[in-house]
Coordinates of C-alpha atoms and ligand atoms in Angstrom, one line a residue:
X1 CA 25.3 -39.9 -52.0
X2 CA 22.9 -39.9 -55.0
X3 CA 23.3 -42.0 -57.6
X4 CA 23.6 -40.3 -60.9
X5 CA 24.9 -42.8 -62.9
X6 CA 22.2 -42.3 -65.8
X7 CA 22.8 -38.7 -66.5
X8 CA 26.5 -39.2 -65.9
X9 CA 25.8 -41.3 -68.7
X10 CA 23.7 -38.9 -70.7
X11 CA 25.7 -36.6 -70.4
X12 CA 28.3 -38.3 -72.5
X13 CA 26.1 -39.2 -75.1
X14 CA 24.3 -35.4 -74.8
X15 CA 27.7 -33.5 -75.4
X16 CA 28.1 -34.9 -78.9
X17 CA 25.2 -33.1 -80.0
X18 CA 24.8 -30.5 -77.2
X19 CA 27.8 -28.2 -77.1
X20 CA 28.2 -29.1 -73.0
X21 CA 25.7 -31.4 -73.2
X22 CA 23.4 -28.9 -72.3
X23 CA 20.7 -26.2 -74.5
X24 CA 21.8 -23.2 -72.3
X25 CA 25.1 -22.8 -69.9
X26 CA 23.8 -22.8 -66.3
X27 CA 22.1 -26.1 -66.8
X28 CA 26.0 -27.4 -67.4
X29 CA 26.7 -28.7 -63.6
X30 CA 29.9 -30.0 -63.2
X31 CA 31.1 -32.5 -63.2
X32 CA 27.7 -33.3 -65.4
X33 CA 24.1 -32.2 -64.7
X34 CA 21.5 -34.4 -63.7
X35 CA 19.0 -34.6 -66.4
X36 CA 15.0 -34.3 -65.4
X37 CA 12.5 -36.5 -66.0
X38 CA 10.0 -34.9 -64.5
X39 CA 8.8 -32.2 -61.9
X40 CA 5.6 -31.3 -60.1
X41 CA 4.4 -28.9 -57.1
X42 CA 8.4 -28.1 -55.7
X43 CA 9.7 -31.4 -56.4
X44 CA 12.1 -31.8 -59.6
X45 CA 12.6 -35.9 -60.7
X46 CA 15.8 -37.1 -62.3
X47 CA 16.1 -39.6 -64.6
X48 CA 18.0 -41.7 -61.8
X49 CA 14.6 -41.7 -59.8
X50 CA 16.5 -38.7 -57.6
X51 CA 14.0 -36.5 -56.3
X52 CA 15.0 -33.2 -55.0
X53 CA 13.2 -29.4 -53.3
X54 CA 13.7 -27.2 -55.8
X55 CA 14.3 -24.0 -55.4
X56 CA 16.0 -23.1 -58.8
X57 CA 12.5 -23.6 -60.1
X58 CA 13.1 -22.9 -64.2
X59 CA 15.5 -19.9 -62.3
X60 CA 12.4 -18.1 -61.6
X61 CA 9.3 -18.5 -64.1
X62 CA 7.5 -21.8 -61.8
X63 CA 6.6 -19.4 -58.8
X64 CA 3.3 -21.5 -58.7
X65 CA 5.1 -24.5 -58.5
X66 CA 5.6 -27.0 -61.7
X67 CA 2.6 -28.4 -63.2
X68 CA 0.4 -26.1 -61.4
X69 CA -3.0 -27.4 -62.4
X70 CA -4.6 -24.4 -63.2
X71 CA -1.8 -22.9 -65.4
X72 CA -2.1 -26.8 -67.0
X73 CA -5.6 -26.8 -67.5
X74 CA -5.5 -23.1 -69.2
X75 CA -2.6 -24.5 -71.5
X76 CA -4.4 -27.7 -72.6
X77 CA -7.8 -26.1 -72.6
X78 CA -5.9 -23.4 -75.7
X79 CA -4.0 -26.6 -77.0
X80 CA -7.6 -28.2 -78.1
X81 CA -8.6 -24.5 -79.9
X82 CA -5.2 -24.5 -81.4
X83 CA -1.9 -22.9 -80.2
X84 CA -0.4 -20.8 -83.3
X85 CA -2.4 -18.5 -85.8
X86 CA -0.8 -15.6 -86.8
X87 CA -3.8 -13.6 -85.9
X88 CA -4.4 -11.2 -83.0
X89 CA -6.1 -12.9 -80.0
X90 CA -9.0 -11.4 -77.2
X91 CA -7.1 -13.7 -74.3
X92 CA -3.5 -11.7 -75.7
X93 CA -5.7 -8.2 -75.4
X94 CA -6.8 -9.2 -72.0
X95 CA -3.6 -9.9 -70.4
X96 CA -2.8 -6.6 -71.8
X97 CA -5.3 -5.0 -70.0
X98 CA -4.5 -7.0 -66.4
X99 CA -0.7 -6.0 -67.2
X100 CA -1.1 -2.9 -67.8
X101 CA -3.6 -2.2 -64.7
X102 CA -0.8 -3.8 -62.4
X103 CA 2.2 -1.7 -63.3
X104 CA 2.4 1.8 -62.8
X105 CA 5.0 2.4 -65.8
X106 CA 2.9 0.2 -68.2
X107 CA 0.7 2.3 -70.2
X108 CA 1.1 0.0 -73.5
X109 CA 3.2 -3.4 -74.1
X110 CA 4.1 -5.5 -76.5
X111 CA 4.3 -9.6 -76.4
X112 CA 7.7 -11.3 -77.4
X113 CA 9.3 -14.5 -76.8
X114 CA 11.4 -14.2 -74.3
X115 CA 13.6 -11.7 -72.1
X116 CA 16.3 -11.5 -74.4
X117 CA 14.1 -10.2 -76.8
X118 CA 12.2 -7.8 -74.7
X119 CA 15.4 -5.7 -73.4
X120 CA 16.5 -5.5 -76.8
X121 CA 13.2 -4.1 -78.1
X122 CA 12.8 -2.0 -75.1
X123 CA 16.2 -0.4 -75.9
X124 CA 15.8 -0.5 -79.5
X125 CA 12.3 1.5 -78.8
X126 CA 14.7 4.0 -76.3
X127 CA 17.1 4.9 -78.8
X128 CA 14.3 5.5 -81.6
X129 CA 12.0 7.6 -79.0
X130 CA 15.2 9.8 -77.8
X131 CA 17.1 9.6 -81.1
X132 CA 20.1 8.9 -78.8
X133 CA 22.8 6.1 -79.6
X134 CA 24.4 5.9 -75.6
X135 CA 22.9 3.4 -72.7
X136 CA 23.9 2.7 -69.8
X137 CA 23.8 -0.3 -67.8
X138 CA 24.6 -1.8 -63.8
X139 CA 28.3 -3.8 -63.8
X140 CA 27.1 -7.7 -63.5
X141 CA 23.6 -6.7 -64.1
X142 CA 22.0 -9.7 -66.9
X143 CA 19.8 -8.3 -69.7
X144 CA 20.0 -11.5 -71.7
X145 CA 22.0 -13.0 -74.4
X146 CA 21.9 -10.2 -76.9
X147 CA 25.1 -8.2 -77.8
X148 CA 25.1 -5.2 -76.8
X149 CA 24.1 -5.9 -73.3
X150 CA 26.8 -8.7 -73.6
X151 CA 29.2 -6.2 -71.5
X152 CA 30.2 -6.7 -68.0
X153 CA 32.0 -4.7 -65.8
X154 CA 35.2 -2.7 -67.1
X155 CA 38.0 -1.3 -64.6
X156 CA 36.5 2.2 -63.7
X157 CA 32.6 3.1 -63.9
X158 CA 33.1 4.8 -67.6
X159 CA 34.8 2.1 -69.1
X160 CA 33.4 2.3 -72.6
X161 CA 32.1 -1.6 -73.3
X162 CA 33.8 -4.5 -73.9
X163 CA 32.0 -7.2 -75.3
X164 CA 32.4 -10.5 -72.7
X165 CA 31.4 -12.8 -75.7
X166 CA 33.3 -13.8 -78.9
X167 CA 31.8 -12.7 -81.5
X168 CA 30.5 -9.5 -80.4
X169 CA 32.4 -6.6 -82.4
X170 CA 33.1 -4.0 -80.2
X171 CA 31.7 -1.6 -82.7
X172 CA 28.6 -3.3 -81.3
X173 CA 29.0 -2.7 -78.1
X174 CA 30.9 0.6 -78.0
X175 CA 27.5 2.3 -76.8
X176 CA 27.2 0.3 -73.6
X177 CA 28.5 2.1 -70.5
X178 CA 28.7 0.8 -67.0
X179 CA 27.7 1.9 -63.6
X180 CA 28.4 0.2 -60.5
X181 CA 25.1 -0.8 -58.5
X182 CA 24.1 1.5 -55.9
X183 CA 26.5 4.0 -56.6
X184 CA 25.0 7.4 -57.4
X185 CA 28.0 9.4 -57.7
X186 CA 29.2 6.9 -60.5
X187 CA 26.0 7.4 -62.2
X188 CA 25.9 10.5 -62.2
X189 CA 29.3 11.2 -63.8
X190 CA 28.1 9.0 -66.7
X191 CA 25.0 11.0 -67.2
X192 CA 27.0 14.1 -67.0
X193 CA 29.7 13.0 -69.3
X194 CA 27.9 12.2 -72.6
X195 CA 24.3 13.9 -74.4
X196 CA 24.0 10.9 -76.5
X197 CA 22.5 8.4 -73.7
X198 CA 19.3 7.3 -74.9
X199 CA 18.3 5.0 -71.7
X200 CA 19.4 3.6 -68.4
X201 CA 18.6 0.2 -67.9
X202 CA 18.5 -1.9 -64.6
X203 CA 17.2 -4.5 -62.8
X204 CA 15.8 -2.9 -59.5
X205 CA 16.6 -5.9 -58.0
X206 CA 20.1 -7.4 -58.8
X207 CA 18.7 -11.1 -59.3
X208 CA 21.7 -12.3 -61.7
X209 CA 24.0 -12.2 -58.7
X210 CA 22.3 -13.2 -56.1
X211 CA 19.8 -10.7 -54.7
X212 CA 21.4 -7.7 -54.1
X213 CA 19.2 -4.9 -53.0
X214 CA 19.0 -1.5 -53.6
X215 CA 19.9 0.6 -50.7
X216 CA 17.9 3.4 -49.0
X217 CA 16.6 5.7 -51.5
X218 CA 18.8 4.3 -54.6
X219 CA 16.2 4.2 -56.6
X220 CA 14.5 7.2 -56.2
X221 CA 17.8 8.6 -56.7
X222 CA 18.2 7.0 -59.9
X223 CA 14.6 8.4 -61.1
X224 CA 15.8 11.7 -60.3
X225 CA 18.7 12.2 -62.2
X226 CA 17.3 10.3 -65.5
X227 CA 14.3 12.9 -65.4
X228 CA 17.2 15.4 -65.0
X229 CA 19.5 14.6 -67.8
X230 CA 16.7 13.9 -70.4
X231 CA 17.1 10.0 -70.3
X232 CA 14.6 7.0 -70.2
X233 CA 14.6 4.7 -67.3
X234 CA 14.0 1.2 -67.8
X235 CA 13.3 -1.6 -65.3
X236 CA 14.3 -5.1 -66.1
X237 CA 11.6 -6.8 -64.3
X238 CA 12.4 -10.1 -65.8
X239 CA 12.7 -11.5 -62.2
X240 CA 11.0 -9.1 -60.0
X241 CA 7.8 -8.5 -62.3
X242 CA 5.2 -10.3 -60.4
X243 CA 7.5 -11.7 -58.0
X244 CA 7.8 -8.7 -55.7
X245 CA 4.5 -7.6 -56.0
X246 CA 1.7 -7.9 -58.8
X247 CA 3.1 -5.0 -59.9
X248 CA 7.2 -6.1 -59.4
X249 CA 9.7 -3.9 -57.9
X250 CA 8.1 -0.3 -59.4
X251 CA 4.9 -1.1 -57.1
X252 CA 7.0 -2.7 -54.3
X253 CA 8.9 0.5 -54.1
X254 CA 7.1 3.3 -55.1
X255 CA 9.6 4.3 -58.4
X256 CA 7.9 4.3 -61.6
X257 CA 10.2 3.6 -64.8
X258 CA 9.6 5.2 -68.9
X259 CA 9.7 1.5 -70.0
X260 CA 9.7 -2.1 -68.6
X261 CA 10.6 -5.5 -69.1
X262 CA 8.8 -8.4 -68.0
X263 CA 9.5 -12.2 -68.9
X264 CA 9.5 -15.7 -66.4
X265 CA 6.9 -15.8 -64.5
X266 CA 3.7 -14.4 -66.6
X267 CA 4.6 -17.3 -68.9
X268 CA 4.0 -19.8 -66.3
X269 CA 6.8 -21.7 -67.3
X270 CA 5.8 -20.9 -71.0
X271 CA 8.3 -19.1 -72.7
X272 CA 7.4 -15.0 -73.0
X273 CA 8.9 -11.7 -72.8
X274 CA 6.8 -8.4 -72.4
X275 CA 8.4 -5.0 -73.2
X276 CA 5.8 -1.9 -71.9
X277 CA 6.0 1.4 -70.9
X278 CA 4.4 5.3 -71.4
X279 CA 2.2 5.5 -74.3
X280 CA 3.9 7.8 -76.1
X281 CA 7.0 5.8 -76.3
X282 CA 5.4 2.6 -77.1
X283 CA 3.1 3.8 -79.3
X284 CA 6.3 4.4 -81.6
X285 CA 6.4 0.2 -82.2
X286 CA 5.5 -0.9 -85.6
X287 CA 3.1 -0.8 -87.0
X288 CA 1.9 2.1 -85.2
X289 CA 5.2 3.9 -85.2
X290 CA 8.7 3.7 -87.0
X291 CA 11.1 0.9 -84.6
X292 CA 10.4 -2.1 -85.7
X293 CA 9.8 -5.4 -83.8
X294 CA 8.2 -8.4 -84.9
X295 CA 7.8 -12.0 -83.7
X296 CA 6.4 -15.0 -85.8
X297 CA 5.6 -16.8 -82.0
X298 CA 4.8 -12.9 -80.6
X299 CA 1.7 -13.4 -78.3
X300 CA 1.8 -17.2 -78.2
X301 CA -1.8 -18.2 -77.3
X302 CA -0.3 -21.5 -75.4
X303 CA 1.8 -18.9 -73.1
X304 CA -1.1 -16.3 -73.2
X305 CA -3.3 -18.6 -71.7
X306 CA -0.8 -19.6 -69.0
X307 CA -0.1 -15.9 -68.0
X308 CA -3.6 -15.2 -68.0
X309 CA -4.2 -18.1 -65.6
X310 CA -0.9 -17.3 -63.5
X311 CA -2.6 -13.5 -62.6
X312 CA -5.9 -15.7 -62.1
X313 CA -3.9 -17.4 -59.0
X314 CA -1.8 -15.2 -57.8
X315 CA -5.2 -13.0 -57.7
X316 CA -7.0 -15.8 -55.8
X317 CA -4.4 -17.0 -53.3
X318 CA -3.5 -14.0 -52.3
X319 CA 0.4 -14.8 -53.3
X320 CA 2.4 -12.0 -52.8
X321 CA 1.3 -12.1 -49.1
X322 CA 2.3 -15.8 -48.4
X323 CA 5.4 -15.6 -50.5
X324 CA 6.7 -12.8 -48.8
X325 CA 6.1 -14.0 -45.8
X326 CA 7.7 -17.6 -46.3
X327 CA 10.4 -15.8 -48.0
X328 CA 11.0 -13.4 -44.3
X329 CA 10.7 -16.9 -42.6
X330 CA 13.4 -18.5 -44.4
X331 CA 16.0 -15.5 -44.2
X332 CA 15.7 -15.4 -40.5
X333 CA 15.9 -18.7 -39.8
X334 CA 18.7 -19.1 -42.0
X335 CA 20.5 -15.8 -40.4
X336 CA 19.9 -17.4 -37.4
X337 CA 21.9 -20.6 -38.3
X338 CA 24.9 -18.7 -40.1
X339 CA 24.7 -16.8 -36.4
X340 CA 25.0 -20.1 -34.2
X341 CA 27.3 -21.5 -36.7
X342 CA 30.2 -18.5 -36.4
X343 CA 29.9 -18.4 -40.0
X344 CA 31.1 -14.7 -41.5
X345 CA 28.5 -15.1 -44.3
X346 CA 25.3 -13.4 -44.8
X347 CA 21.6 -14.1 -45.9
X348 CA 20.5 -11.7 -48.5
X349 CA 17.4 -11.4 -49.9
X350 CA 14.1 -10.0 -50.7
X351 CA 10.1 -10.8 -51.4
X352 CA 10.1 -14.9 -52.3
X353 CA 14.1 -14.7 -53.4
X354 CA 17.2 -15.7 -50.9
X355 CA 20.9 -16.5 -50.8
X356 CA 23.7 -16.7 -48.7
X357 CA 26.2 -15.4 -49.8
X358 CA 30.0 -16.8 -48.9
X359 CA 31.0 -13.7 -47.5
X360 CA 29.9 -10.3 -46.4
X361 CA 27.0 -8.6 -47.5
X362 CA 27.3 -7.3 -51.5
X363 CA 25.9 -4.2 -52.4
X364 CA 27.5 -4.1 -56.1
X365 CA 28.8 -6.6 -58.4
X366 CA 32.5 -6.2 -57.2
X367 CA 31.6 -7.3 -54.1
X368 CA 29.8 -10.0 -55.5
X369 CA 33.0 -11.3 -56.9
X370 CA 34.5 -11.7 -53.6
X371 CA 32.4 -14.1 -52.0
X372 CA 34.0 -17.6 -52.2
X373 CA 32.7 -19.2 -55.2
X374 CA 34.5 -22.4 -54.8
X375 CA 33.0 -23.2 -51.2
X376 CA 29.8 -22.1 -52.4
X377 CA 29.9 -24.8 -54.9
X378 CA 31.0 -27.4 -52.7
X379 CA 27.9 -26.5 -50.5
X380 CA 26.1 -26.9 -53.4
X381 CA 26.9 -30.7 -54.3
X382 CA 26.1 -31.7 -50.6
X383 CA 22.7 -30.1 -50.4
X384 CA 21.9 -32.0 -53.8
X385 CA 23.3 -34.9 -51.9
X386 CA 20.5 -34.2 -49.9
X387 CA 17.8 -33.7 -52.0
X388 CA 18.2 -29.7 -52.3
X389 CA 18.3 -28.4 -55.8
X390 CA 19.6 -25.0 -55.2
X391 CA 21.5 -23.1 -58.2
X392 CA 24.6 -24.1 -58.5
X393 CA 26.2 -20.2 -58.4
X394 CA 27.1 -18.3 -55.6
X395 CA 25.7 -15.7 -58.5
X396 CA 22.2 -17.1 -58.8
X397 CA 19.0 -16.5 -56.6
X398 CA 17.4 -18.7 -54.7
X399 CA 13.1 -18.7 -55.3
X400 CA 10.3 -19.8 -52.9
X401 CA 7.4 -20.8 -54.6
X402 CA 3.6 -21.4 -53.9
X403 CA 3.6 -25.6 -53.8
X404 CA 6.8 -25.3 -50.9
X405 CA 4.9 -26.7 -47.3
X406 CA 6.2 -25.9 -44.1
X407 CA 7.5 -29.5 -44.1
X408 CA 9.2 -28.9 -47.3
X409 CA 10.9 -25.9 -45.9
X410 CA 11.4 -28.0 -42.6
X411 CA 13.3 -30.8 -44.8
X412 CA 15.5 -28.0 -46.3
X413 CA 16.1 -26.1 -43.3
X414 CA 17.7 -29.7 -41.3
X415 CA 19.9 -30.0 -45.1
X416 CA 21.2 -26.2 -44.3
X417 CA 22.0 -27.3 -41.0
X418 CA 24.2 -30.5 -42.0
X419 CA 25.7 -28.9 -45.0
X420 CA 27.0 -25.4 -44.0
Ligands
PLP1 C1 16.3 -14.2 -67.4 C2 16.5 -12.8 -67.6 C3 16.5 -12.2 -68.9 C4 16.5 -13.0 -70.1 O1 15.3 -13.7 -70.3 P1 15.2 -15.0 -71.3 O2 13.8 -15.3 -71.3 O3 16.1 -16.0 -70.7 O4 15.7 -14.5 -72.6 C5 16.6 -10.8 -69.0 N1 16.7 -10.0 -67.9 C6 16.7 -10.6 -66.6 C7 16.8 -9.7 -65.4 C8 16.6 -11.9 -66.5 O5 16.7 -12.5 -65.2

């Protein structure tokens, strides 16, 4: 067993100023998180002197590993020019430009703080282009904190939205519809049933529960019908941007949204959010058009500088390639275990993401819910024991990264073995 007795103590001391002792609610582990120290290449440090694999990795953004020394380099190289002026930058113009050239459905962007912000603009930047108040978005799918994608899923697929957060008047969330995950018929009825949806927004890639992938032609499908009934698609790359491919899960698949999202990982573990799309939508942003967005920290030059350095190694090392490639590694060798085991779970899983998931194979949120949490959790606390920092939900997505050897993966594969 690990000892945790210094964050257990932390923890009591953190919860009188941190509601849950924590800054943000997946971090709160119970019976109490164990609080970092420190973290470099794939290894996370507690303030015990536990180390652990990690493979929650910030939940996504460290697909480099922590500390990589190029990202740190660009980051302290901007820290001695500076790191906040209020001015436009060249290095924010150029990581435009390299954005832009990777994704198909990124003609123009703009630079925000984080996710959260960027589906909010990209929706706000919907409605204004269509003049429609109506979106619609995937049951269990995570678009950040904001409120009206605060909704998740109702009884039927046309529940209108109910907000899942105090706080949240309805009225705010009365334009948020539903649609179960790869389920065109569902979609299709929404589309059909209202001429005031503005956009339809997804994450091509369910990455909030656990990967859960889009069947055979689901996407496509999806692209079809939003060019039929006059609505925008939007991508919520958050996770997949530039973890799928350079250009995310519109490049890895061949579907090309109006408008995307992007966050995680072109920060390189600096916090950013990227909202892009056709010209002629984005184009409508202020000041060159009437929705409004601003930022005071928009274009941060500290994150600038780390996304531009992130592309430079992902570029150079050929990334995509070797991630994938662990990530096909992993899955089979862990579907090979679940196999000899008799276990009726499945590996799921996609690119540099994986999970197994306590139970059959998900392809929608509802059959998400009806994996067994608890034993998942349980699983959870042993491979810690073991020096495996996994998320702690049976809802969250496992990530490969860049700094993980085969004798890292070696060391987690003998801790899957033990603890399933
Ligand atoms: C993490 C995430 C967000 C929110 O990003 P933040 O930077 O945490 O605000 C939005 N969408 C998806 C798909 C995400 O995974």
């Amino acid at each position: 067993m690990v000892n945790l007795e210094k964050s257990k103590a932390m923890f009591e001391k953190a919860r009188e100023y941190l509601p849950g002792g924590v800054s943000s609610p997946v971090r709160a582990i119970k019976p109490y998180p164990f609080y970092t120290e420190k973290a470099s290449g794939c290894r996370i440090t507690d303030i015990d002197g536990n180390e652990y694999i990690d493979y929650c990795l910030g939940y996504g953004p460290n697909m480099l590993g922590h500390a990589n020394p190029v990202v740190k380099k660009a980051i302290s190289d901007q820290l001695e020019k500076g790191w906040l002026y209020g001015t436009p930058t060249e290095s924010e113009f150029k990581l435009a430009e390299r954005i832009a050239a990777a994704y198909p459905g990124i003609d123009m962007l703009r630079f925000v703080s984080t996710g959260t912000e960027a589906t909010m603009s990209a929706l706000r930047a919907a409605r204004g282009y269509t003049g429609k108040n109506k979106f619609v978005k995937i049951e269990g799918g995570f678009h950040g904190a904001h409120d009206s994608v605060l909704v998740k899923a109702g009884s039927g697929a046309s529940t209108l939205g109910k907000p899942d957060s105090l706080g949240v008047p309805q009225d705010f969330t009365k334009h948020t519809l539903q649609a179960p995950y790869n389920n065109i018929e569902a979609m299709t009825d929404l589309l059909e049933s209202s001429d005031d949806i503005a956009a339809v927004i997804m994450e091509p890639v369910m990455g909030n529960v656990g990967p859960v992938l889009p069947q055979e032609g689901y996407l496509e499908e999806i692209r079809k019908l939003t060019k039929e009934y006059d609505t925008l698609l939007i991508f919520d790359e958050v996770i997949t941007g530039f973890r799928l491919a350079m250009g995310g899960a519109q490049e890895y698949y061949g579907v090309t949204p109006d408008l995307t999202t992007l966050g995680k990982i072109i920060g390189g573990g600096m916090p950013i959010g990227v909202f892009g799309g056709r010209k002629d939508i984005i184009e409508m942003i202020a000041p060159s058009g009437s929705v409004y967005q601003a930022g005071t920290f928009s274009g941060h030059p500290a994150s600038v500088a780390a996304g531009n350095a992130v592309l430079d190694v992902l570029e150079k090392e050929n990334a995509h390639e070797k991630l994938n490639t662990m990530g096909q590694n992993v899955r089979s060798r862990l579907s090979d275990m679940v196999t000899d085991k008799g276990l009726d779970y499945s590996v799921s899983g996609i690119g540099s993401m994986f999970k197994i998931f306590f139970g059959d194979m998900p392809t929608n949120y509802q059959d998400v819910l009806k994996c067994d949490k608890e034993g998942y959790f349980n699983f959870f606390h042993k491979m810690l024991d073991q020096g495996i920092f996994i998320p702690p939900s049976q809802f969250e997505t496992n990530f490969l990264s860049l700094a993980h050897t085969e004798d890292d993966l070696e060391a987690t594969f003998e801790a899957y073995e033990s603890c399933l």
